[in-house]
Amino acid sequence: MHTLTQLKKYSAELVDLHHTLALMQWDQEVRMPRRAAEGRAGQFATLSALAHRREVSPELGALLAGGEAHKESLSVEDRALLRVMRRSYDQNTKLPEEFVAEFSRLTSQAQMAWLEAREQSDFAIFQPLLERLVVLSRQQAEYLGYAAHPYDALLDLYEEGLTTARVAGMFGELQAPLVELVRRFSGRLTPLSFAEPFPQSGQERFAEHLLVAMGFDFSRGCLARSPHPFTTTLGHHDRRITNRYAPTSLDFIFGALHEGGHALYEQGIDERLANSHLDDGVSLGIHESQSRLWENVVGRSRPFWQRFFPELQKAFPAQFAHTGLDDFIRGINAVTSGLIRVDADEVTYNLHVLIRFEIEKGLIEGSLGVADLPRIWRDKYRQYLGVEVESDADGVLQDIHWAHGSFGYFPTYTIGNLAAAQIWEGYKKYDPTFTQTLADGNLAKIKEWLVREIHSHGSVHLPEELLARVTGAPLSAQPFLAYLEEKFGTLAG
Ligand code: ZN
């Protein structure tokens, strides 16, 4: 059999195994009875081990080498398939088995320690585990290899090709203007608060309504409930999302738009890439650009709510009878210097990420010690956001990422925010009457453009390449800063 044909078959089998694991995960988060946990953990271990064995097999190594030998004669897609499979093969084979086992043991201990530390708001409980995780992560970087900085190797795990220098440059552009924007707009817009709870069935109905309006295809996906919203793929025609419903919060709206943005990306991947390693979003940053575009750029804009606010009022008369559109828009865009990243608005959000980036870089290069983190955290929050961190729980212990051993993940959130603004600039050139498009609720027009320009390509192009194809420029902070300046300048008058 031709090498490429064999490689595609191999790819399809691995994708099947991963979709099956995703189905088990979905079930665990959405529907699994409590006492099934132990059995499910065993099933995960068995199936993951089978998948891993196939991912590191010499057979796959030989197929990749065979394909690469005549790379020049291959189509763009076949070359991309080789690239993506090679990358995953190298990541899986460069780490010795004992290292992977130790890392996985340590992260499960670290997650328990982190939970307890956060509950008691005591960093000291988490500190020894985090110290060992930093040591292992530095070792991981050495195994994976890097050109300039050990943190490069970890960044690349989440965003192919991303480097420390690139992220430092990005935050260099962002930092001073963001601090200034926070100073200008913090506290200027009044947040919304609700005395009357939103009935859950109404929340679910409205979330579904927004998803239909965005173009989410319910014949190829579904919406369920889970404590932490997420999007997952169980097959080419099966892209699922979850949402959460709290009594007096608008999370049901922005959660649906966010996860819906992720799901549209997945649903939009071209059918010819089905059942292969290319049938996936290309990176976390580009994925996040799609969720942020729908959640923030579209979903917190005035023209969007010109169309949907009357419906929201009708669905929840007790909550919105005395709220006007302008108060609503200002409320959902209120800028608050806060302590918690996941609650942050569009202006302050990236400063939370900047703090984590500076700390991670310091830990991995060895210029910062784990023991100093609570103090460094307080100093940076004071310096960048002007807030006093009163407790470890609301400070250095708020995110689970480090307990997972995920160093290098945070910057992808900021890449998503920047890329969303840059992609939106591209859309505005294509559709100069975009304000009317939004006010008409013609979201299909936006979706179709995104499918053509971004979604349909799956993982064929590298993230930076894709962005440059769509927007004509490499990732830059300028479109995002211009977007914030215009939007919040207008909102605050
Ligand atoms: Zn997301």
Short mmCIF file of C-alpha atoms and ligand atoms in Angstrom, two decimals:
data_model
loop_
_atom_site.label_atom_id
_atom_site.label_comp_id
_atom_site.label_asym_id
_atom_site.label_seq_id
_atom_site.Cartn_x
_atom_site.Cartn_y
_atom_site.Cartn_z
CA MET A 1 0.00 0.00 0.00
CA HIS A 2 1.17 3.52 -0.72
CA THR A 3 2.79 5.15 2.36
CA LEU A 4 0.38 8.07 2.40
CA THR A 5 -2.64 5.77 2.21
CA GLN A 6 -1.27 3.79 5.16
CA LEU A 7 -0.57 6.97 7.07
CA LYS A 8 -4.12 8.18 6.52
CA LYS A 9 -5.50 4.89 7.75
CA TYR A 10 -3.25 5.15 10.80
CA SER A 11 -4.42 8.71 11.39
CA ALA A 12 -8.09 7.71 11.14
CA GLU A 13 -7.62 4.91 13.69
CA LEU A 14 -5.92 7.22 16.17
CA VAL A 15 -8.62 9.82 15.68
CA ASP A 16 -11.26 7.13 16.37
CA LEU A 17 -9.51 6.22 19.62
CA HIS A 18 -9.35 9.86 20.69
CA HIS A 19 -12.98 10.50 19.84
CA THR A 20 -13.90 7.48 21.92
CA LEU A 21 -11.90 8.88 24.83
CA ALA A 22 -13.67 12.21 24.32
CA LEU A 23 -17.04 10.44 24.43
CA MET A 24 -16.08 8.86 27.76
CA GLN A 25 -14.96 12.27 29.05
CA TRP A 26 -18.16 13.92 27.84
CA ASP A 27 -20.23 11.29 29.59
CA GLN A 28 -18.20 11.72 32.77
CA GLU A 29 -18.79 15.47 32.86
CA VAL A 30 -22.41 15.45 31.77
CA ARG A 31 -24.23 12.27 32.71
CA MET A 32 -22.11 9.66 34.53
CA PRO A 33 -23.42 8.40 37.87
CA ARG A 34 -21.14 9.21 40.81
CA ARG A 35 -20.21 5.65 41.66
CA ALA A 36 -19.04 4.93 38.12
CA ALA A 37 -15.94 7.10 38.68
CA GLU A 38 -13.52 4.34 39.59
CA GLY A 39 -14.57 2.09 36.73
CA ARG A 40 -14.34 4.97 34.31
CA ALA A 41 -10.82 5.82 35.49
CA GLY A 42 -9.82 2.24 34.67
CA GLN A 43 -11.40 2.47 31.22
CA PHE A 44 -9.53 5.71 30.59
CA ALA A 45 -6.25 4.13 31.62
CA THR A 46 -6.77 1.12 29.34
CA LEU A 47 -7.86 3.05 26.28
CA SER A 48 -5.26 5.82 26.72
CA ALA A 49 -2.52 3.21 26.99
CA LEU A 50 -3.73 1.59 23.74
CA ALA A 51 -3.78 4.95 22.00
CA HIS A 52 -0.36 5.88 23.38
CA ARG A 53 1.18 2.61 22.20
CA ARG A 54 0.00 3.37 18.69
CA GLU A 55 1.21 6.95 18.92
CA VAL A 56 4.81 5.98 19.67
CA SER A 57 5.06 2.81 17.59
CA PRO A 58 8.12 2.29 15.36
CA GLU A 59 5.61 1.46 12.61
CA LEU A 60 4.31 5.03 12.73
CA GLY A 61 7.88 6.37 12.83
CA ALA A 62 8.69 4.41 9.67
CA LEU A 63 5.53 5.59 7.89
CA LEU A 64 6.36 9.22 8.72
CA ALA A 65 9.93 8.84 7.49
CA GLY A 66 8.63 7.17 4.32
CA GLY A 67 6.19 10.01 3.66
CA GLU A 68 8.77 12.68 4.40
CA ALA A 69 11.20 11.16 1.91
CA HIS A 70 9.07 12.45 -0.97
CA LYS A 71 7.41 15.38 0.70
CA GLU A 72 8.04 17.64 -2.30
CA SER A 73 5.60 15.71 -4.49
CA LEU A 74 2.73 15.85 -1.97
CA SER A 75 -0.33 18.10 -1.89
CA VAL A 76 -0.57 20.92 0.65
CA GLU A 77 -2.97 18.83 2.73
CA ASP A 78 -0.82 15.70 2.72
CA ARG A 79 2.21 17.72 3.73
CA ALA A 80 0.16 19.26 6.54
CA LEU A 81 -0.94 15.80 7.68
CA LEU A 82 2.72 14.74 7.83
CA ARG A 83 3.59 17.90 9.78
CA VAL A 84 0.83 17.44 12.35
CA MET A 85 1.47 13.71 12.80
CA ARG A 86 5.24 14.22 13.03
CA ARG A 87 4.78 16.88 15.67
CA SER A 88 2.58 14.64 17.79
CA TYR A 89 4.91 11.66 17.26
CA ASP A 90 7.94 13.69 18.36
CA GLN A 91 6.14 15.08 21.39
CA ASN A 92 5.15 11.57 22.37
CA THR A 93 8.49 9.88 21.77
CA LYS A 94 10.89 12.52 23.07
CA LEU A 95 9.62 12.08 26.63
CA PRO A 96 10.86 8.86 28.31
CA GLU A 97 8.10 6.61 29.63
CA GLU A 98 9.25 6.92 33.28
CA PHE A 99 9.17 10.69 32.94
CA VAL A 100 5.59 10.66 31.63
CA ALA A 101 4.52 8.36 34.47
CA GLU A 102 6.19 10.55 37.10
CA PHE A 103 4.70 13.71 35.61
CA SER A 104 1.23 12.20 35.60
CA ARG A 105 1.60 10.95 39.21
CA LEU A 106 2.80 14.34 40.34
CA THR A 107 0.03 16.27 38.60
CA SER A 108 -2.69 14.16 40.23
CA GLN A 109 -1.10 14.79 43.66
CA ALA A 110 -0.66 18.45 42.82
CA GLN A 111 -4.33 18.83 41.88
CA MET A 112 -5.42 17.47 45.26
CA ALA A 113 -2.92 19.67 47.09
CA TRP A 114 -4.05 22.66 45.04
CA LEU A 115 -7.71 22.04 45.93
CA GLU A 116 -6.89 21.87 49.62
CA ALA A 117 -4.54 24.84 49.48
CA ARG A 118 -7.19 26.92 47.76
CA GLU A 119 -9.86 25.87 50.24
CA GLN A 120 -7.64 26.91 53.14
CA SER A 121 -6.16 29.82 51.21
CA ASP A 122 -2.68 28.61 52.11
CA PHE A 123 -0.05 28.53 49.39
CA ALA A 124 2.35 26.58 51.63
CA ILE A 125 0.24 23.43 51.10
CA PHE A 126 0.72 23.61 47.32
CA GLN A 127 4.29 24.95 47.32
CA PRO A 128 6.32 21.69 47.57
CA LEU A 129 4.28 20.09 44.76
CA LEU A 130 4.63 23.15 42.58
CA GLU A 131 8.38 23.18 43.20
CA ARG A 132 8.63 19.61 41.89
CA LEU A 133 6.36 20.42 38.95
CA VAL A 134 8.60 23.31 37.95
CA VAL A 135 11.64 21.03 38.07
CA LEU A 136 9.85 18.45 35.91
CA SER A 137 8.61 21.09 33.47
CA ARG A 138 12.15 22.37 32.99
CA GLN A 139 13.21 18.79 32.37
CA GLN A 140 10.33 18.43 29.92
CA ALA A 141 11.60 21.47 28.01
CA GLU A 142 15.05 19.87 27.80
CA TYR A 143 13.59 16.62 26.44
CA LEU A 144 11.45 18.45 23.87
CA GLY A 145 14.22 20.81 22.80
CA TYR A 146 14.18 24.52 21.98
CA ALA A 147 16.23 27.09 20.10
CA ALA A 148 16.46 30.11 22.38
CA HIS A 149 14.62 29.73 25.68
CA PRO A 150 13.44 26.64 27.61
CA TYR A 151 9.95 28.16 27.91
CA ASP A 152 9.75 28.06 24.07
CA ALA A 153 9.42 24.28 24.23
CA LEU A 154 6.41 24.54 26.55
CA LEU A 155 4.70 27.35 24.62
CA ASP A 156 5.01 25.28 21.46
CA LEU A 157 2.97 22.48 23.07
CA TYR A 158 -0.12 24.71 22.99
CA GLU A 159 0.63 27.04 20.09
CA GLU A 160 2.80 25.59 17.36
CA GLY A 161 5.79 27.81 16.68
CA LEU A 162 5.17 30.26 19.53
CA THR A 163 8.29 31.57 21.30
CA THR A 164 9.08 33.44 24.51
CA ALA A 165 10.45 36.36 22.50
CA ARG A 166 7.22 36.55 20.49
CA VAL A 167 5.04 36.58 23.63
CA ALA A 168 7.32 39.13 25.33
CA GLY A 169 7.02 41.35 22.24
CA MET A 170 3.24 41.00 22.26
CA PHE A 171 2.96 42.00 25.92
CA GLY A 172 5.53 44.74 25.39
CA GLU A 173 3.07 46.33 22.95
CA LEU A 174 0.10 45.72 25.23
CA GLN A 175 1.25 46.53 28.73
CA ALA A 176 1.48 50.32 28.90
CA PRO A 177 -1.65 51.02 26.79
CA LEU A 178 -3.68 48.49 28.80
CA VAL A 179 -2.63 49.92 32.16
CA GLU A 180 -3.66 53.33 30.81
CA LEU A 181 -7.03 52.02 29.52
CA VAL A 182 -7.75 50.42 32.88
CA ARG A 183 -6.97 53.71 34.63
CA ARG A 184 -9.37 55.55 32.30
CA PHE A 185 -12.30 53.16 32.21
CA SER A 186 -12.26 51.21 35.46
CA GLY A 187 -15.46 51.91 37.40
CA ARG A 188 -16.89 54.16 34.66
CA LEU A 189 -19.59 51.73 33.49
CA THR A 190 -22.17 50.34 35.89
CA PRO A 191 -22.35 46.54 36.06
CA LEU A 192 -25.75 44.84 35.98
CA SER A 193 -27.16 43.09 38.99
CA PHE A 194 -30.29 41.00 39.25
CA ALA A 195 -32.50 40.54 42.29
CA GLU A 196 -34.88 38.19 40.48
CA PRO A 197 -33.41 34.78 39.47
CA PHE A 198 -33.54 33.68 35.82
CA PRO A 199 -35.56 30.46 35.49
CA GLN A 200 -33.21 27.76 34.25
CA SER A 201 -35.47 26.50 31.48
CA GLY A 202 -35.65 30.04 30.12
CA GLN A 203 -31.86 30.34 30.22
CA GLU A 204 -31.47 27.10 28.31
CA ARG A 205 -34.04 28.14 25.71
CA PHE A 206 -32.37 31.50 25.17
CA ALA A 207 -28.89 29.97 24.91
CA GLU A 208 -30.22 27.54 22.31
CA HIS A 209 -31.88 30.38 20.44
CA LEU A 210 -28.56 32.29 20.22
CA LEU A 211 -26.75 29.17 19.06
CA VAL A 212 -29.27 28.64 16.27
CA ALA A 213 -28.90 32.30 15.27
CA MET A 214 -25.09 31.90 15.09
CA GLY A 215 -25.50 28.92 12.81
CA PHE A 216 -24.66 26.10 15.22
CA ASP A 217 -25.93 22.96 13.49
CA PHE A 218 -27.97 20.93 15.99
CA SER A 219 -28.03 17.97 13.60
CA ARG A 220 -24.24 17.77 14.10
CA GLY A 221 -23.97 18.73 17.74
CA CYS A 222 -25.83 19.32 20.95
CA LEU A 223 -25.97 21.48 24.05
CA ALA A 224 -25.80 20.03 27.57
CA ARG A 225 -25.16 21.26 31.10
CA SER A 226 -21.92 20.93 33.09
CA PRO A 227 -20.26 22.80 35.97
CA HIS A 228 -17.52 24.14 33.65
CA PRO A 229 -18.61 24.88 30.09
CA PHE A 230 -16.57 23.19 27.36
CA THR A 231 -16.63 22.11 23.71
CA THR A 232 -15.64 18.68 22.53
CA THR A 233 -15.47 16.68 19.33
CA LEU A 234 -16.72 13.10 19.16
CA GLY A 235 -16.64 12.78 15.39
CA HIS A 236 -16.62 14.87 12.22
CA HIS A 237 -20.39 15.32 12.47
CA ASP A 238 -20.52 15.42 16.26
CA ARG A 239 -19.29 18.64 17.94
CA ARG A 240 -20.81 19.15 21.36
CA ILE A 241 -20.94 21.98 23.85
CA THR A 242 -21.97 22.48 27.45
CA ASN A 243 -23.10 25.57 29.29
CA ARG A 244 -23.82 26.48 32.89
CA TYR A 245 -26.82 28.20 34.43
CA ALA A 246 -26.56 30.31 37.60
CA PRO A 247 -29.63 31.98 39.09
CA THR A 248 -28.66 35.65 38.76
CA SER A 249 -25.87 35.80 36.21
CA LEU A 250 -25.69 36.31 32.45
CA ASP A 251 -23.12 33.50 32.10
CA PHE A 252 -25.71 31.50 30.17
CA ILE A 253 -25.51 34.05 27.35
CA PHE A 254 -21.76 34.56 27.19
CA GLY A 255 -21.00 30.91 27.90
CA ALA A 256 -23.18 29.89 24.96
CA LEU A 257 -21.61 32.46 22.63
CA HIS A 258 -18.10 31.46 23.74
CA GLU A 259 -18.54 27.71 23.42
CA GLY A 260 -20.65 28.24 20.32
CA GLY A 261 -17.67 30.07 18.77
CA HIS A 262 -15.44 27.07 19.48
CA ALA A 263 -18.05 24.68 18.11
CA LEU A 264 -18.65 26.64 14.90
CA TYR A 265 -14.91 26.41 14.21
CA GLU A 266 -15.07 22.64 14.57
CA GLN A 267 -18.30 22.24 12.61
CA GLY A 268 -16.88 24.36 9.80
CA ILE A 269 -13.91 22.09 9.06
CA ASP A 270 -14.09 20.77 5.52
CA GLU A 271 -15.44 17.26 5.10
CA ARG A 272 -12.41 16.16 3.07
CA LEU A 273 -10.31 16.50 6.27
CA ALA A 274 -12.70 14.23 8.23
CA ASN A 275 -11.23 11.39 10.30
CA SER A 276 -7.70 12.73 10.16
CA HIS A 277 -5.33 14.71 12.36
CA LEU A 278 -6.25 17.77 10.26
CA ASP A 279 -9.92 17.59 11.36
CA ASP A 280 -9.27 19.90 14.30
CA GLY A 281 -8.71 23.56 15.11
CA VAL A 282 -5.09 24.45 14.42
CA SER A 283 -4.12 25.78 17.85
CA LEU A 284 -5.49 26.91 21.19
CA GLY A 285 -4.89 30.57 20.31
CA ILE A 286 -6.80 30.42 17.02
CA HIS A 287 -9.53 28.41 18.71
CA GLU A 288 -9.85 31.04 21.41
CA SER A 289 -9.99 33.76 18.75
CA GLN A 290 -13.20 32.17 17.47
CA SER A 291 -14.83 31.93 20.90
CA ARG A 292 -13.77 35.47 21.83
CA LEU A 293 -14.97 36.87 18.53
CA TRP A 294 -18.50 35.61 19.18
CA GLU A 295 -18.51 36.20 22.93
CA ASN A 296 -16.99 39.70 22.98
CA VAL A 297 -16.55 41.36 19.61
CA VAL A 298 -20.00 40.30 18.36
CA GLY A 299 -21.78 39.37 21.60
CA ARG A 300 -20.99 42.49 23.62
CA SER A 301 -21.58 44.91 20.75
CA ARG A 302 -24.45 47.35 20.57
CA PRO A 303 -25.77 46.38 17.11
CA PHE A 304 -25.96 42.70 18.09
CA TRP A 305 -28.15 43.59 21.06
CA GLN A 306 -30.25 46.01 19.02
CA ARG A 307 -31.49 42.83 17.41
CA PHE A 308 -31.52 40.46 20.42
CA PHE A 309 -32.27 42.67 23.45
CA PRO A 310 -36.02 42.92 22.74
CA GLU A 311 -36.10 39.11 22.70
CA LEU A 312 -34.14 38.95 25.95
CA GLN A 313 -36.58 41.37 27.54
CA LYS A 314 -39.49 39.29 26.33
CA ALA A 315 -37.94 36.08 27.64
CA PHE A 316 -37.16 37.61 31.05
CA PRO A 317 -39.60 40.46 31.70
CA ALA A 318 -39.03 40.44 35.48
CA GLN A 319 -35.30 41.04 35.03
CA PHE A 320 -35.24 43.50 32.16
CA ALA A 321 -38.53 45.41 32.28
CA HIS A 322 -36.79 48.52 33.59
CA THR A 323 -33.47 48.18 31.78
CA GLY A 324 -32.84 50.07 28.55
CA LEU A 325 -30.57 48.87 25.76
CA ASP A 326 -27.86 51.41 26.61
CA ASP A 327 -27.76 50.46 30.28
CA PHE A 328 -27.59 46.82 29.26
CA ILE A 329 -24.68 47.42 26.88
CA ARG A 330 -22.76 49.44 29.45
CA GLY A 331 -23.50 46.80 32.08
CA ILE A 332 -22.19 43.85 30.06
CA ASN A 333 -19.04 45.84 29.26
CA ALA A 334 -18.29 47.20 32.75
CA VAL A 335 -14.53 47.51 33.33
CA THR A 336 -13.45 46.50 36.83
CA SER A 337 -9.93 46.10 38.16
CA GLY A 338 -10.41 42.79 39.90
CA LEU A 339 -8.47 39.93 41.38
CA ILE A 340 -9.92 37.03 39.38
CA ARG A 341 -8.91 36.30 35.78
CA VAL A 342 -12.01 34.34 34.78
CA ASP A 343 -14.26 37.22 35.87
CA ALA A 344 -12.22 39.83 34.03
CA ASP A 345 -13.59 42.15 31.34
CA GLU A 346 -12.02 42.74 27.93
CA VAL A 347 -9.80 45.60 29.11
CA THR A 348 -8.27 44.01 32.20
CA TYR A 349 -8.18 40.37 31.03
CA ASN A 350 -4.82 40.40 29.29
CA LEU A 351 -3.09 42.00 32.27
CA HIS A 352 -4.04 38.92 34.29
CA VAL A 353 -2.41 36.81 31.57
CA LEU A 354 0.67 39.04 31.45
CA ILE A 355 1.25 38.43 35.17
CA ARG A 356 1.08 34.67 34.67
CA PHE A 357 3.40 34.84 31.65
CA GLU A 358 6.05 36.81 33.57
CA ILE A 359 5.86 34.36 36.46
CA GLU A 360 6.01 31.23 34.27
CA LYS A 361 8.93 32.55 32.28
CA GLY A 362 10.77 33.35 35.52
CA LEU A 363 10.06 29.93 37.00
CA ILE A 364 11.16 28.04 33.91
CA GLU A 365 14.36 30.05 33.36
CA GLY A 366 15.10 29.89 37.09
CA SER A 367 15.04 33.63 37.82
CA LEU A 368 12.04 33.25 40.17
CA GLY A 369 11.60 30.85 43.07
CA VAL A 370 8.30 29.15 43.86
CA ALA A 371 8.50 30.27 47.52
CA ASP A 372 8.35 33.93 46.43
CA LEU A 373 5.20 33.56 44.31
CA PRO A 374 2.61 34.93 46.77
CA ARG A 375 4.68 38.10 47.24
CA ILE A 376 5.41 38.48 43.51
CA TRP A 377 1.73 37.93 42.76
CA ARG A 378 0.70 40.72 45.18
CA ASP A 379 3.32 43.10 43.78
CA LYS A 380 2.30 42.55 40.18
CA TYR A 381 -1.45 42.90 40.87
CA ARG A 382 -0.76 46.16 42.65
CA GLN A 383 1.49 47.40 39.86
CA TYR A 384 -0.61 46.40 36.81
CA LEU A 385 -4.19 46.41 38.11
CA GLY A 386 -3.98 48.62 41.19
CA VAL A 387 -5.63 46.03 43.43
CA GLU A 388 -4.58 44.54 46.76
CA VAL A 389 -4.51 40.75 46.92
CA GLU A 390 -5.84 39.81 50.34
CA SER A 391 -5.62 36.02 50.19
CA ASP A 392 -3.81 33.24 48.33
CA ALA A 393 -7.18 31.80 47.28
CA ASP A 394 -8.02 34.97 45.36
CA GLY A 395 -4.41 35.35 44.32
CA VAL A 396 -1.76 32.86 43.31
CA LEU A 397 -4.02 29.83 43.89
CA GLN A 398 -6.94 30.85 41.66
CA ASP A 399 -6.05 28.88 38.50
CA ILE A 400 -5.74 25.10 38.16
CA HIS A 401 -3.30 25.24 35.20
CA TRP A 402 -0.07 24.87 37.19
CA ALA A 403 -1.50 21.94 39.14
CA HIS A 404 -2.07 20.30 35.73
CA GLY A 405 1.58 21.00 34.87
CA SER A 406 0.37 23.26 32.04
CA PHE A 407 3.09 25.90 31.83
CA GLY A 408 2.83 27.84 28.58
CA TYR A 409 -0.95 27.61 28.25
CA PHE A 410 -1.97 31.08 29.51
CA PRO A 411 -0.51 33.17 26.64
CA THR A 412 -2.89 31.42 24.21
CA TYR A 413 -5.78 33.30 25.86
CA THR A 414 -4.21 36.62 24.92
CA ILE A 415 -3.36 35.39 21.43
CA GLY A 416 -7.05 34.54 21.10
CA ASN A 417 -8.13 38.03 22.16
CA LEU A 418 -5.68 39.76 19.84
CA ALA A 419 -6.41 37.47 16.91
CA ALA A 420 -10.18 37.96 17.36
CA ALA A 421 -9.81 41.74 16.96
CA GLN A 422 -7.47 41.32 14.00
CA ILE A 423 -9.78 38.82 12.28
CA TRP A 424 -12.73 41.14 12.89
CA GLU A 425 -10.84 43.93 11.09
CA GLY A 426 -10.55 41.51 8.17
CA TYR A 427 -14.28 40.85 8.32
CA LYS A 428 -15.11 44.57 8.36
CA LYS A 429 -13.16 45.03 5.12
CA TYR A 430 -15.18 42.22 3.55
CA ASP A 431 -18.47 43.59 4.92
CA PRO A 432 -18.30 47.38 5.31
CA THR A 433 -21.96 47.44 6.41
CA PHE A 434 -21.20 45.03 9.27
CA THR A 435 -23.12 47.19 11.77
CA GLN A 436 -26.28 46.64 9.76
CA THR A 437 -25.46 42.96 9.34
CA LEU A 438 -25.35 42.64 13.14
CA ALA A 439 -28.41 44.75 13.72
CA ASP A 440 -30.32 42.56 11.23
CA GLY A 441 -29.17 39.48 13.14
CA ASN A 442 -27.66 38.21 9.89
CA LEU A 443 -25.06 36.17 11.74
CA ALA A 444 -25.00 33.61 8.94
CA LYS A 445 -23.06 36.09 6.84
CA ILE A 446 -20.34 36.32 9.51
CA LYS A 447 -20.28 32.58 10.02
CA GLU A 448 -19.96 31.87 6.31
CA TRP A 449 -16.97 34.20 6.03
CA LEU A 450 -15.29 32.58 9.03
CA VAL A 451 -15.92 29.11 7.62
CA ARG A 452 -14.39 30.05 4.28
CA GLU A 453 -11.40 31.94 5.68
CA ILE A 454 -10.59 29.96 8.83
CA HIS A 455 -12.74 27.02 9.85
CA SER A 456 -12.72 25.00 6.64
CA HIS A 457 -8.89 24.74 6.70
CA GLY A 458 -8.76 22.73 9.93
CA SER A 459 -5.11 22.28 10.88
CA VAL A 460 -3.73 22.60 7.34
CA HIS A 461 -1.93 25.93 7.88
CA LEU A 462 0.28 26.93 10.81
CA PRO A 463 -1.48 29.39 13.16
CA GLU A 464 0.65 32.39 12.13
CA GLU A 465 0.31 31.47 8.44
CA LEU A 466 -3.45 31.21 8.73
CA LEU A 467 -3.71 34.59 10.41
CA ALA A 468 -1.50 36.21 7.80
CA ARG A 469 -3.64 34.67 5.00
CA VAL A 470 -6.85 36.00 6.53
CA THR A 471 -5.71 39.42 7.71
CA GLY A 472 -2.68 40.13 5.54
CA ALA A 473 -0.47 40.65 8.60
CA PRO A 474 1.19 38.70 11.40
CA LEU A 475 -0.38 38.76 14.85
CA SER A 476 -0.29 42.26 16.28
CA ALA A 477 -1.64 43.99 19.38
CA GLN A 478 -2.65 47.11 17.45
CA PRO A 479 -6.08 46.01 16.13
CA PHE A 480 -7.04 44.89 19.63
CA LEU A 481 -5.91 48.15 21.23
CA ALA A 482 -7.72 50.17 18.56
CA TYR A 483 -10.85 48.08 19.14
CA LEU A 484 -10.76 48.71 22.91
CA GLU A 485 -10.07 52.42 22.46
CA GLU A 486 -12.99 52.89 20.09
CA LYS A 487 -15.46 50.68 21.95
CA PHE A 488 -14.81 51.86 25.49
CA GLY A 489 -14.27 55.48 24.44
CA THR A 490 -17.79 55.43 22.96
CA LEU A 491 -19.35 53.54 25.87
CA ALA A 492 -17.88 55.82 28.52
CA GLY A 493 -18.77 58.89 26.50
ZN ZN B 1 -12.42 29.08 25.18
#
